[in-house]
Amino acid sequence: MTESSVSDLQAHFPPAGSPSGEAPPPYSTLPDGAAQSSPLVWRDNLCSPSPVPCAQTALKLSYMDFIPRMVKKRIVGKNEYEVFGSVLERANVWLEEHAGVQLVSCETITWFGASHREIFSDSSAFRKPPTTRFMRGIRFWYLTEVIPSPSHGRQSSQVVQCQTFLARPAETFTMLLTRINEILSSEPCTGRIVGIETVRMPLVDGEVRTEETFWKEHVGDTKLVTFAFRIYSVLCPMQGYESIGYQDFVPSRTNRNKENRGYELYADLMDRATRCIARQQGVRFTNLQTIGVKIKKNISSEERCSFTEHGRRTMNFLNVIRAYFVIQHNATASAPLVDSRLTYRTFSPMPVTYIAPNAPVKYEDVRALLERINHWLQLTGATLFSIETIPVRLPTDAQQSLGPEATFVPNLEGGSAAGKFLFHIRIYLTGDYIEPPNAVSLVLPQLTFAASY
């Protein structure tokens, strides 16, 4: 992307000190002068998904995990697991058998542990020992009726498609995005794009593999980290084609929060993201994702698609909000607009057993956490926009007191202690709702981030 084109894109944002907001974010792929678009409307099919209020429609949020199966067990050498494409095929078989569900988000999930025997997808607590096994699968977040309505009948089955675009050597995210959109213009998706991700790809036997679902890493090894863009779409008739874009919101160092090394908290980032998204027209935002970006010499490098991870060195990261959107081309219908303020709530797993400060702690699993989320949604009538699962280290620096609100993340994997993580659920919401006191207590009920489990 040329310097003039970047300037044109950033001209869409108000200048610093303007009545409508703050200084422009560091990078934007949002188009300038997009056409006026119509308000967001809920439709009862996945090809035209929109936010949905769970309370008013008697819907319940649920999830389904698809983990890779072992296809060949070897006495000598590593066992063989399904590739990612095969996991997606099984996920689509499940969707065909459950035609009444409404997908909210599709996620690539990576679980980890000492061995495959201790990896359970419904657990919320995981650890990274010196030699860690990683398992990668798919998580569907979906809505289903609390009491099925016979009047709806059996809906047509949904088919989820996935395309992964791996970054080339020395390619930046801007360059990768340009290449992807060139491909999409000549070979469009055969369905509506419902989610976009930035995914860290495993390095296996010196080769970056996008289809790998089970691998191991050693803490002390120096390794090349490479990212890819992954696009989830749902098969349906399309007019024209869709291209993709993203907007990063990077924490500024304001020195107002010492626990977070002076960087803005996640709530500050979300406030900026909300203001930006509310001003955009002619694009359809699909989802938001929390991205860990390496800090080098006190400068974040959110544009880099690859970096070297030194196993015995302490590296610092910043959590960045990446907001994804699509632009529809050669179509008669205009893109919907997120016409109300986006908010979020982060639900953290609660400790269910606590004996002493240094004793092992057990945490509620994803199913128990989801019950709390559903209770909150029913009490508030809030409208879901998207969902993500966030691994947060336990406990280091700011994250001991701030938890998932911290944006400064020191990586201490080079040390002797095993890394311990909690998987939090962050839901993004749109529209107005009332949060009574008994609903607030469901989000963060006097949570203390314990040191061990």
Short mmCIF file of C-alpha atoms in Angstrom, two decimals:
data_model
loop_
_atom_site.label_atom_id
_atom_site.label_comp_id
_atom_site.label_asym_id
_atom_site.label_seq_id
_atom_site.Cartn_x
_atom_site.Cartn_y
_atom_site.Cartn_z
CA MET A 1 0.00 0.00 0.00
CA THR A 2 1.44 3.36 -1.02
CA GLU A 3 1.97 6.28 1.36
CA SER A 4 -0.75 8.30 -0.40
CA SER A 5 -3.29 5.46 -0.17
CA VAL A 6 -2.65 5.05 3.56
CA SER A 7 -3.14 8.79 3.97
CA ASP A 8 -6.43 8.63 2.07
CA LEU A 9 -7.68 5.78 4.27
CA GLN A 10 -6.74 7.54 7.49
CA ALA A 11 -8.43 10.74 6.33
CA HIS A 12 -11.71 9.03 7.19
CA PHE A 13 -10.99 9.59 10.90
CA PRO A 14 -11.43 12.91 12.73
CA PRO A 15 -8.29 14.84 13.67
CA ALA A 16 -7.01 15.05 17.22
CA GLY A 17 -8.97 17.41 19.39
CA SER A 18 -12.02 17.33 17.12
CA PRO A 19 -15.47 17.26 18.75
CA SER A 20 -16.13 13.71 17.58
CA GLY A 21 -13.15 11.94 19.08
CA GLU A 22 -9.47 11.35 19.41
CA ALA A 23 -6.41 11.15 17.20
CA PRO A 24 -6.50 8.73 14.27
CA PRO A 25 -5.49 5.14 15.06
CA PRO A 26 -2.09 4.04 13.74
CA TYR A 27 -3.43 2.09 10.78
CA SER A 28 -6.71 1.64 8.97
CA THR A 29 -7.86 -0.31 5.94
CA LEU A 30 -11.30 1.29 6.11
CA PRO A 31 -12.44 2.84 2.81
CA ASP A 32 -12.99 6.59 2.55
CA GLY A 33 -16.28 8.02 1.37
CA ALA A 34 -18.26 4.77 1.49
CA ALA A 35 -21.91 4.86 0.51
CA GLN A 36 -24.73 5.42 3.01
CA SER A 37 -25.95 2.12 4.43
CA SER A 38 -29.10 0.84 6.05
CA PRO A 39 -29.64 -0.11 9.74
CA LEU A 40 -28.88 -3.60 10.97
CA VAL A 41 -31.89 -5.94 10.88
CA TRP A 42 -32.15 -9.45 12.30
CA ARG A 43 -33.04 -12.14 9.79
CA ASP A 44 -33.75 -15.77 10.61
CA ASN A 45 -31.00 -17.32 8.51
CA LEU A 46 -27.24 -17.47 8.69
CA CYS A 47 -26.61 -15.99 5.26
CA SER A 48 -27.82 -12.64 6.61
CA PRO A 49 -26.81 -12.81 10.29
CA SER A 50 -27.27 -9.87 12.60
CA PRO A 51 -27.03 -9.33 16.35
CA VAL A 52 -29.85 -10.96 18.29
CA PRO A 53 -31.30 -10.22 21.74
CA CYS A 54 -31.43 -13.53 23.62
CA ALA A 55 -34.04 -12.58 26.24
CA GLN A 56 -36.65 -11.25 23.83
CA THR A 57 -36.45 -14.27 21.53
CA ALA A 58 -36.11 -16.99 24.22
CA LEU A 59 -32.76 -18.06 22.80
CA LYS A 60 -29.95 -19.75 24.71
CA LEU A 61 -26.26 -19.38 23.95
CA SER A 62 -24.41 -22.67 23.54
CA TYR A 63 -21.14 -23.92 22.12
CA MET A 64 -19.79 -27.02 20.41
CA ASP A 65 -16.12 -27.97 20.23
CA PHE A 66 -14.64 -30.12 17.49
CA ILE A 67 -11.25 -31.52 18.48
CA PRO A 68 -8.95 -33.51 16.18
CA ARG A 69 -9.18 -37.28 16.41
CA MET A 70 -6.21 -39.61 16.37
CA VAL A 71 -6.18 -41.45 13.05
CA LYS A 72 -3.00 -43.50 13.50
CA LYS A 73 -1.24 -44.54 16.71
CA ARG A 74 2.45 -45.32 16.39
CA ILE A 75 4.69 -47.23 18.79
CA VAL A 76 7.71 -45.31 17.52
CA GLY A 77 7.37 -41.70 16.47
CA LYS A 78 4.50 -39.27 16.91
CA ASN A 79 0.87 -40.23 16.49
CA GLU A 80 -1.10 -38.94 13.51
CA TYR A 81 -4.15 -36.71 13.94
CA GLU A 82 -6.82 -35.36 11.63
CA VAL A 83 -5.90 -32.29 9.63
CA PHE A 84 -7.86 -29.07 10.18
CA GLY A 85 -9.94 -29.59 7.04
CA SER A 86 -11.17 -32.95 8.34
CA VAL A 87 -12.19 -31.36 11.65
CA LEU A 88 -14.22 -28.80 9.70
CA GLU A 89 -15.91 -31.60 7.73
CA ARG A 90 -17.07 -33.20 11.00
CA ALA A 91 -18.28 -29.81 12.21
CA ASN A 92 -20.41 -29.47 9.07
CA VAL A 93 -21.88 -32.93 9.60
CA TRP A 94 -22.92 -31.78 13.07
CA LEU A 95 -24.50 -28.62 11.60
CA GLU A 96 -26.46 -30.77 9.15
CA GLU A 97 -27.81 -32.80 12.05
CA HIS A 98 -28.70 -29.65 14.03
CA ALA A 99 -30.33 -27.47 11.39
CA GLY A 100 -32.23 -25.34 13.92
CA VAL A 101 -29.18 -23.62 15.44
CA GLN A 102 -28.09 -20.06 14.60
CA LEU A 103 -24.33 -19.58 14.47
CA VAL A 104 -22.95 -16.54 16.28
CA SER A 105 -19.19 -17.06 15.91
CA CYS A 106 -16.71 -19.58 14.50
CA GLU A 107 -13.39 -19.78 16.38
CA THR A 108 -10.10 -21.54 15.88
CA ILE A 109 -9.23 -22.77 19.38
CA THR A 110 -5.82 -24.02 20.52
CA TRP A 111 -5.70 -26.03 23.76
CA PHE A 112 -2.46 -27.20 25.39
CA GLY A 113 -1.01 -29.37 28.12
CA ALA A 114 1.70 -31.88 29.00
CA SER A 115 0.06 -34.58 26.86
CA HIS A 116 -3.11 -35.18 24.85
CA ARG A 117 -4.54 -37.10 27.82
CA GLU A 118 -4.82 -33.96 29.96
CA ILE A 119 -6.35 -31.72 27.25
CA PHE A 120 -10.12 -31.36 27.65
CA SER A 121 -11.85 -28.72 25.57
CA ASP A 122 -14.48 -27.97 28.24
CA SER A 123 -11.79 -27.11 30.81
CA SER A 124 -11.01 -23.45 31.50
CA ALA A 125 -7.57 -23.97 33.10
CA PHE A 126 -4.51 -25.08 31.12
CA ARG A 127 -0.77 -25.16 31.64
CA LYS A 128 2.34 -24.95 29.49
CA PRO A 129 5.08 -27.21 30.89
CA PRO A 130 8.64 -27.08 29.49
CA THR A 131 7.52 -29.44 26.71
CA THR A 132 3.97 -28.56 25.68
CA ARG A 133 1.57 -30.42 23.41
CA PHE A 134 -0.84 -28.25 21.45
CA MET A 135 -4.19 -29.35 20.04
CA ARG A 136 -6.12 -27.17 17.58
CA GLY A 137 -9.81 -27.43 16.81
CA ILE A 138 -12.96 -25.43 16.06
CA ARG A 139 -15.49 -23.89 18.42
CA PHE A 140 -18.98 -22.98 17.22
CA TRP A 141 -20.90 -20.47 19.32
CA TYR A 142 -24.57 -20.73 18.48
CA LEU A 143 -28.05 -19.82 19.64
CA THR A 144 -30.83 -22.32 20.08
CA GLU A 145 -34.40 -21.93 21.31
CA VAL A 146 -34.92 -22.64 25.00
CA ILE A 147 -38.26 -24.23 24.05
CA PRO A 148 -38.19 -25.33 20.37
CA SER A 149 -41.01 -23.80 18.36
CA PRO A 150 -42.85 -26.26 16.06
CA SER A 151 -43.93 -23.32 13.91
CA HIS A 152 -40.33 -22.78 12.74
CA GLY A 153 -40.12 -26.27 11.29
CA ARG A 154 -36.86 -27.74 10.09
CA GLN A 155 -34.55 -25.13 8.60
CA SER A 156 -32.09 -25.77 5.82
CA SER A 157 -28.70 -27.01 6.99
CA GLN A 158 -25.72 -24.67 7.12
CA VAL A 159 -22.29 -25.32 5.61
CA VAL A 160 -19.26 -23.50 7.02
CA GLN A 161 -16.29 -22.93 4.74
CA CYS A 162 -12.77 -21.95 5.78
CA GLN A 163 -9.91 -20.38 3.84
CA THR A 164 -6.45 -19.86 5.36
CA PHE A 165 -3.98 -17.40 3.85
CA LEU A 166 -0.45 -17.82 5.20
CA ALA A 167 1.88 -14.82 5.22
CA ARG A 168 4.91 -15.06 2.97
CA PRO A 169 8.43 -14.28 4.25
CA ALA A 170 8.86 -10.55 4.98
CA GLU A 171 5.19 -9.91 4.14
CA THR A 172 3.32 -7.45 6.36
CA PHE A 173 -0.37 -7.70 7.24
CA THR A 174 -1.08 -4.88 4.78
CA MET A 175 0.64 -6.78 1.98
CA LEU A 176 -1.08 -10.02 2.97
CA LEU A 177 -4.47 -8.29 2.99
CA THR A 178 -3.87 -6.83 -0.47
CA ARG A 179 -2.96 -10.27 -1.82
CA ILE A 180 -6.05 -11.86 -0.24
CA ASN A 181 -8.39 -9.27 -1.74
CA GLU A 182 -6.83 -9.76 -5.18
CA ILE A 183 -7.59 -13.48 -4.86
CA LEU A 184 -11.16 -12.82 -3.61
CA SER A 185 -11.88 -10.50 -6.53
CA SER A 186 -11.03 -13.23 -9.06
CA GLU A 187 -12.06 -16.26 -6.97
CA PRO A 188 -14.85 -15.02 -4.65
CA CYS A 189 -16.05 -16.90 -1.59
CA THR A 190 -19.08 -19.04 -2.42
CA GLY A 191 -20.81 -17.77 0.68
CA ARG A 192 -21.17 -14.90 3.11
CA ILE A 193 -18.13 -14.12 5.28
CA VAL A 194 -19.12 -14.47 8.95
CA GLY A 195 -15.77 -14.32 10.74
CA ILE A 196 -12.10 -13.43 10.21
CA GLU A 197 -9.16 -14.38 12.45
CA THR A 198 -5.45 -13.78 12.80
CA VAL A 199 -4.05 -17.21 13.69
CA ARG A 200 -0.56 -18.18 14.82
CA MET A 201 0.57 -21.15 12.74
CA PRO A 202 2.64 -24.06 14.13
CA LEU A 203 6.21 -24.73 13.05
CA VAL A 204 6.60 -28.50 12.63
CA ASP A 205 9.91 -30.04 11.51
CA GLY A 206 11.05 -26.63 10.28
CA GLU A 207 7.93 -26.09 8.18
CA VAL A 208 4.94 -23.81 8.84
CA ARG A 209 1.78 -25.93 8.50
CA THR A 210 -1.68 -24.39 8.31
CA GLU A 211 -3.49 -27.76 8.53
CA GLU A 212 -1.63 -29.12 11.57
CA THR A 213 -3.84 -29.87 14.58
CA PHE A 214 -1.42 -31.52 17.04
CA TRP A 215 2.20 -30.57 17.70
CA LYS A 216 4.68 -29.96 20.49
CA GLU A 217 7.00 -27.09 21.43
CA HIS A 218 9.89 -26.77 23.87
CA VAL A 219 10.06 -23.66 26.06
CA GLY A 220 13.76 -23.08 25.56
CA ASP A 221 13.73 -23.33 21.76
CA THR A 222 14.12 -20.30 19.51
CA LYS A 223 11.36 -20.46 16.94
CA LEU A 224 9.91 -18.49 14.05
CA VAL A 225 6.33 -17.34 14.69
CA THR A 226 4.22 -16.86 11.56
CA PHE A 227 0.62 -15.67 11.31
CA ALA A 228 -2.15 -16.23 8.79
CA PHE A 229 -5.55 -14.74 8.08
CA ARG A 230 -8.37 -17.29 8.36
CA ILE A 231 -11.77 -16.55 6.85
CA TYR A 232 -14.94 -18.39 7.86
CA SER A 233 -17.91 -18.14 5.51
CA VAL A 234 -21.31 -19.81 5.21
CA LEU A 235 -22.37 -21.31 1.89
CA CYS A 236 -25.25 -19.35 0.34
CA PRO A 237 -26.13 -17.50 -2.90
CA MET A 238 -24.18 -14.26 -3.22
CA GLN A 239 -24.46 -11.13 -5.33
CA GLY A 240 -21.06 -9.86 -6.38
CA TYR A 241 -18.16 -10.63 -4.06
CA GLU A 242 -16.82 -9.60 -0.66
CA SER A 243 -13.37 -8.24 0.20
CA ILE A 244 -12.01 -7.99 3.74
CA GLY A 245 -10.32 -5.38 5.91
CA TYR A 246 -9.38 -4.71 9.50
CA GLN A 247 -8.73 -1.88 11.94
CA ASP A 248 -6.22 -2.16 14.79
CA PHE A 249 -6.56 -0.35 18.10
CA VAL A 250 -3.19 -0.32 19.87
CA PRO A 251 -2.75 0.65 23.56
CA SER A 252 -1.15 4.05 24.03
CA ARG A 253 1.29 4.67 26.85
CA THR A 254 -0.47 7.29 28.95
CA ASN A 255 1.28 6.38 32.24
CA ARG A 256 -2.08 6.50 34.03
CA ASN A 257 -2.10 2.85 35.09
CA LYS A 258 1.08 1.66 36.77
CA GLU A 259 -0.17 -1.93 37.11
CA ASN A 260 -0.39 -2.07 33.31
CA ARG A 261 3.08 -0.49 32.80
CA GLY A 262 1.41 2.82 31.89
CA TYR A 263 -0.53 1.45 28.92
CA GLU A 264 -4.25 1.91 28.31
CA LEU A 265 -6.51 -0.82 29.66
CA TYR A 266 -8.73 -2.95 27.45
CA ALA A 267 -11.76 -0.77 28.30
CA ASP A 268 -9.91 2.27 26.91
CA LEU A 269 -9.20 0.45 23.66
CA MET A 270 -12.80 -0.66 23.38
CA ASP A 271 -14.01 2.89 23.84
CA ARG A 272 -11.88 4.00 20.89
CA ALA A 273 -13.01 1.03 18.82
CA THR A 274 -16.66 1.79 19.52
CA ARG A 275 -16.30 5.41 18.42
CA CYS A 276 -14.55 4.38 15.22
CA ILE A 277 -16.98 1.60 14.26
CA ALA A 278 -20.03 3.78 14.89
CA ARG A 279 -18.78 6.31 12.32
CA GLN A 280 -18.23 3.85 9.48
CA GLN A 281 -20.62 3.40 6.58
CA GLY A 282 -20.62 1.04 3.63
CA VAL A 283 -18.82 -1.78 5.47
CA ARG A 284 -20.10 -4.73 7.49
CA PHE A 285 -18.17 -5.50 10.68
CA THR A 286 -18.04 -9.24 11.38
CA ASN A 287 -16.15 -9.69 14.66
CA LEU A 288 -13.49 -8.37 17.03
CA GLN A 289 -10.39 -10.27 18.15
CA THR A 290 -7.77 -9.73 20.86
CA ILE A 291 -4.31 -10.03 19.27
CA GLY A 292 -1.00 -10.33 21.13
CA VAL A 293 1.63 -8.11 19.47
CA LYS A 294 5.32 -8.28 20.29
CA ILE A 295 6.96 -5.13 21.68
CA LYS A 296 10.48 -4.47 20.44
CA LYS A 297 12.41 -1.52 21.89
CA ASN A 298 9.19 -0.15 23.40
CA ILE A 299 7.54 -0.09 19.94
CA SER A 300 4.68 -2.44 19.08
CA SER A 301 4.85 -4.23 15.73
CA GLU A 302 1.22 -4.96 14.86
CA GLU A 303 2.04 -4.89 11.12
CA ARG A 304 4.51 -7.78 11.29
CA CYS A 305 3.27 -11.20 10.19
CA SER A 306 6.24 -13.03 11.68
CA PHE A 307 8.84 -12.64 14.39
CA THR A 308 11.46 -14.70 16.20
CA GLU A 309 10.56 -15.99 19.65
CA HIS A 310 13.65 -16.48 21.79
CA GLY A 311 12.94 -19.23 24.26
CA ARG A 312 15.30 -18.06 27.01
CA ARG A 313 14.50 -14.36 26.79
CA THR A 314 11.67 -12.40 28.36
CA MET A 315 9.54 -10.79 25.65
CA ASN A 316 6.77 -8.30 26.20
CA PHE A 317 3.49 -8.18 24.30
CA LEU A 318 0.59 -5.79 23.92
CA ASN A 319 -3.00 -6.92 23.53
CA VAL A 320 -4.49 -5.14 20.51
CA ILE A 321 -8.13 -5.06 19.40
CA ARG A 322 -8.45 -6.05 15.75
CA ALA A 323 -11.88 -5.24 14.27
CA TYR A 324 -12.64 -7.08 11.03
CA PHE A 325 -15.05 -5.98 8.32
CA VAL A 326 -16.12 -6.90 4.80
CA ILE A 327 -17.00 -4.76 1.80
CA GLN A 328 -19.54 -6.05 -0.70
CA HIS A 329 -18.84 -5.35 -4.36
CA ASN A 330 -21.16 -5.43 -7.39
CA ALA A 331 -24.25 -5.99 -5.24
CA THR A 332 -27.57 -4.14 -5.17
CA ALA A 333 -28.04 -4.30 -1.38
CA SER A 334 -26.05 -1.90 0.79
CA ALA A 335 -23.92 -3.05 3.70
CA PRO A 336 -25.54 -2.94 7.14
CA LEU A 337 -24.35 -0.41 9.66
CA VAL A 338 -23.60 -1.04 13.32
CA ASP A 339 -25.90 1.80 14.34
CA SER A 340 -25.52 1.60 18.12
CA ARG A 341 -22.72 1.57 20.66
CA LEU A 342 -20.65 -1.59 21.00
CA THR A 343 -19.84 -2.76 24.51
CA TYR A 344 -18.30 -5.89 25.98
CA ARG A 345 -18.32 -8.09 29.04
CA THR A 346 -15.54 -10.51 29.98
CA PHE A 347 -16.58 -13.57 31.99
CA SER A 348 -13.79 -15.18 34.00
CA PRO A 349 -13.83 -18.75 35.36
CA MET A 350 -14.48 -18.81 39.09
CA PRO A 351 -12.39 -20.91 41.49
CA VAL A 352 -14.57 -23.69 42.84
CA THR A 353 -12.10 -25.00 45.43
CA TYR A 354 -9.68 -22.89 47.41
CA ILE A 355 -7.86 -24.29 50.45
CA ALA A 356 -4.72 -22.20 51.00
CA PRO A 357 -2.72 -19.58 49.04
CA ASN A 358 -0.29 -22.17 47.61
CA ALA A 359 -2.70 -25.09 47.31
CA PRO A 360 -3.99 -26.23 43.90
CA VAL A 361 -7.13 -24.39 42.77
CA LYS A 362 -9.86 -25.83 40.58
CA TYR A 363 -11.89 -23.55 38.33
CA GLU A 364 -15.37 -23.86 36.91
CA ASP A 365 -15.41 -25.33 33.40
CA VAL A 366 -16.75 -23.72 30.23
CA ARG A 367 -20.22 -25.22 30.75
CA ALA A 368 -20.58 -23.66 34.20
CA LEU A 369 -19.21 -20.38 32.90
CA LEU A 370 -21.73 -20.46 30.04
CA GLU A 371 -24.60 -20.89 32.51
CA ARG A 372 -23.52 -17.65 34.14
CA ILE A 373 -23.32 -15.90 30.76
CA ASN A 374 -26.81 -17.07 29.79
CA HIS A 375 -28.22 -15.92 33.12
CA TRP A 376 -26.67 -12.48 32.53
CA LEU A 377 -28.04 -12.29 28.99
CA GLN A 378 -31.54 -13.15 30.18
CA LEU A 379 -31.44 -10.55 32.97
CA THR A 380 -30.14 -7.74 30.77
CA GLY A 381 -31.73 -8.51 27.40
CA ALA A 382 -28.38 -7.61 25.81
CA THR A 383 -27.82 -8.22 22.10
CA LEU A 384 -24.87 -10.39 21.02
CA PHE A 385 -22.50 -9.13 18.32
CA SER A 386 -19.59 -11.60 18.50
CA ILE A 387 -17.72 -13.83 20.98
CA GLU A 388 -14.11 -14.83 21.54
CA THR A 389 -12.18 -17.14 23.89
CA ILE A 390 -9.14 -15.48 25.49
CA PRO A 391 -6.23 -17.33 27.15
CA VAL A 392 -4.77 -15.23 29.99
CA ARG A 393 -1.64 -16.20 31.91
CA LEU A 394 -2.00 -16.78 35.65
CA PRO A 395 -0.63 -14.74 37.36
CA THR A 396 2.01 -12.35 36.04
CA ASP A 397 2.44 -8.68 36.73
CA ALA A 398 -0.70 -6.68 35.91
CA GLN A 399 -2.71 -9.77 35.12
CA GLN A 400 -2.74 -10.83 38.76
CA SER A 401 -5.01 -7.91 39.64
CA LEU A 402 -6.32 -6.79 36.23
CA GLY A 403 -6.88 -10.19 34.65
CA PRO A 404 -8.14 -9.94 31.04
CA GLU A 405 -8.34 -6.13 31.32
CA ALA A 406 -4.54 -5.90 31.14
CA THR A 407 -3.07 -5.01 27.75
CA PHE A 408 0.60 -5.29 28.73
CA VAL A 409 1.58 -8.97 28.79
CA PRO A 410 5.10 -10.09 29.76
CA ASN A 411 6.01 -13.47 28.32
CA LEU A 412 7.96 -15.40 30.96
CA GLU A 413 8.13 -18.77 29.20
CA GLY A 414 11.90 -18.65 29.26
CA GLY A 415 11.84 -18.99 33.05
CA SER A 416 11.71 -22.16 35.07
CA ALA A 417 8.04 -21.92 36.09
CA ALA A 418 5.44 -23.57 33.92
CA GLY A 419 2.94 -21.21 32.34
CA LYS A 420 -0.59 -21.40 33.76
CA PHE A 421 -3.56 -20.01 31.87
CA LEU A 422 -7.26 -19.38 32.28
CA PHE A 423 -9.54 -19.28 29.24
CA HIS A 424 -11.93 -16.33 29.61
CA ILE A 425 -15.01 -15.67 27.45
CA ARG A 426 -15.44 -12.16 26.08
CA ILE A 427 -18.80 -11.27 24.55
CA TYR A 428 -19.29 -8.18 22.40
CA LEU A 429 -22.69 -6.52 22.51
CA THR A 430 -24.60 -3.92 20.53
CA GLY A 431 -27.59 -1.80 21.48
CA ASP A 432 -28.94 -0.51 24.77
CA TYR A 433 -29.69 -2.69 27.78
CA ILE A 434 -30.12 -2.32 31.52
CA GLU A 435 -27.69 -4.14 33.82
CA PRO A 436 -29.29 -4.62 37.26
CA PRO A 437 -27.04 -5.19 40.32
CA ASN A 438 -27.72 -8.92 40.39
CA ALA A 439 -26.53 -9.11 36.76
CA VAL A 440 -23.29 -7.23 37.48
CA SER A 441 -22.32 -9.82 40.09
CA LEU A 442 -22.49 -12.54 37.43
CA VAL A 443 -19.73 -10.95 35.35
CA LEU A 444 -16.95 -10.65 37.93
CA PRO A 445 -18.21 -11.93 41.31
CA GLN A 446 -15.35 -10.96 43.64
CA LEU A 447 -12.86 -12.88 41.56
CA THR A 448 -9.33 -13.36 42.90
CA PHE A 449 -6.81 -14.64 40.37
CA ALA A 450 -5.15 -17.45 42.30
CA ALA A 451 -1.49 -18.26 41.86
CA SER A 452 -1.79 -21.99 41.23
CA TYR A 453 -4.16 -24.74 40.22
#
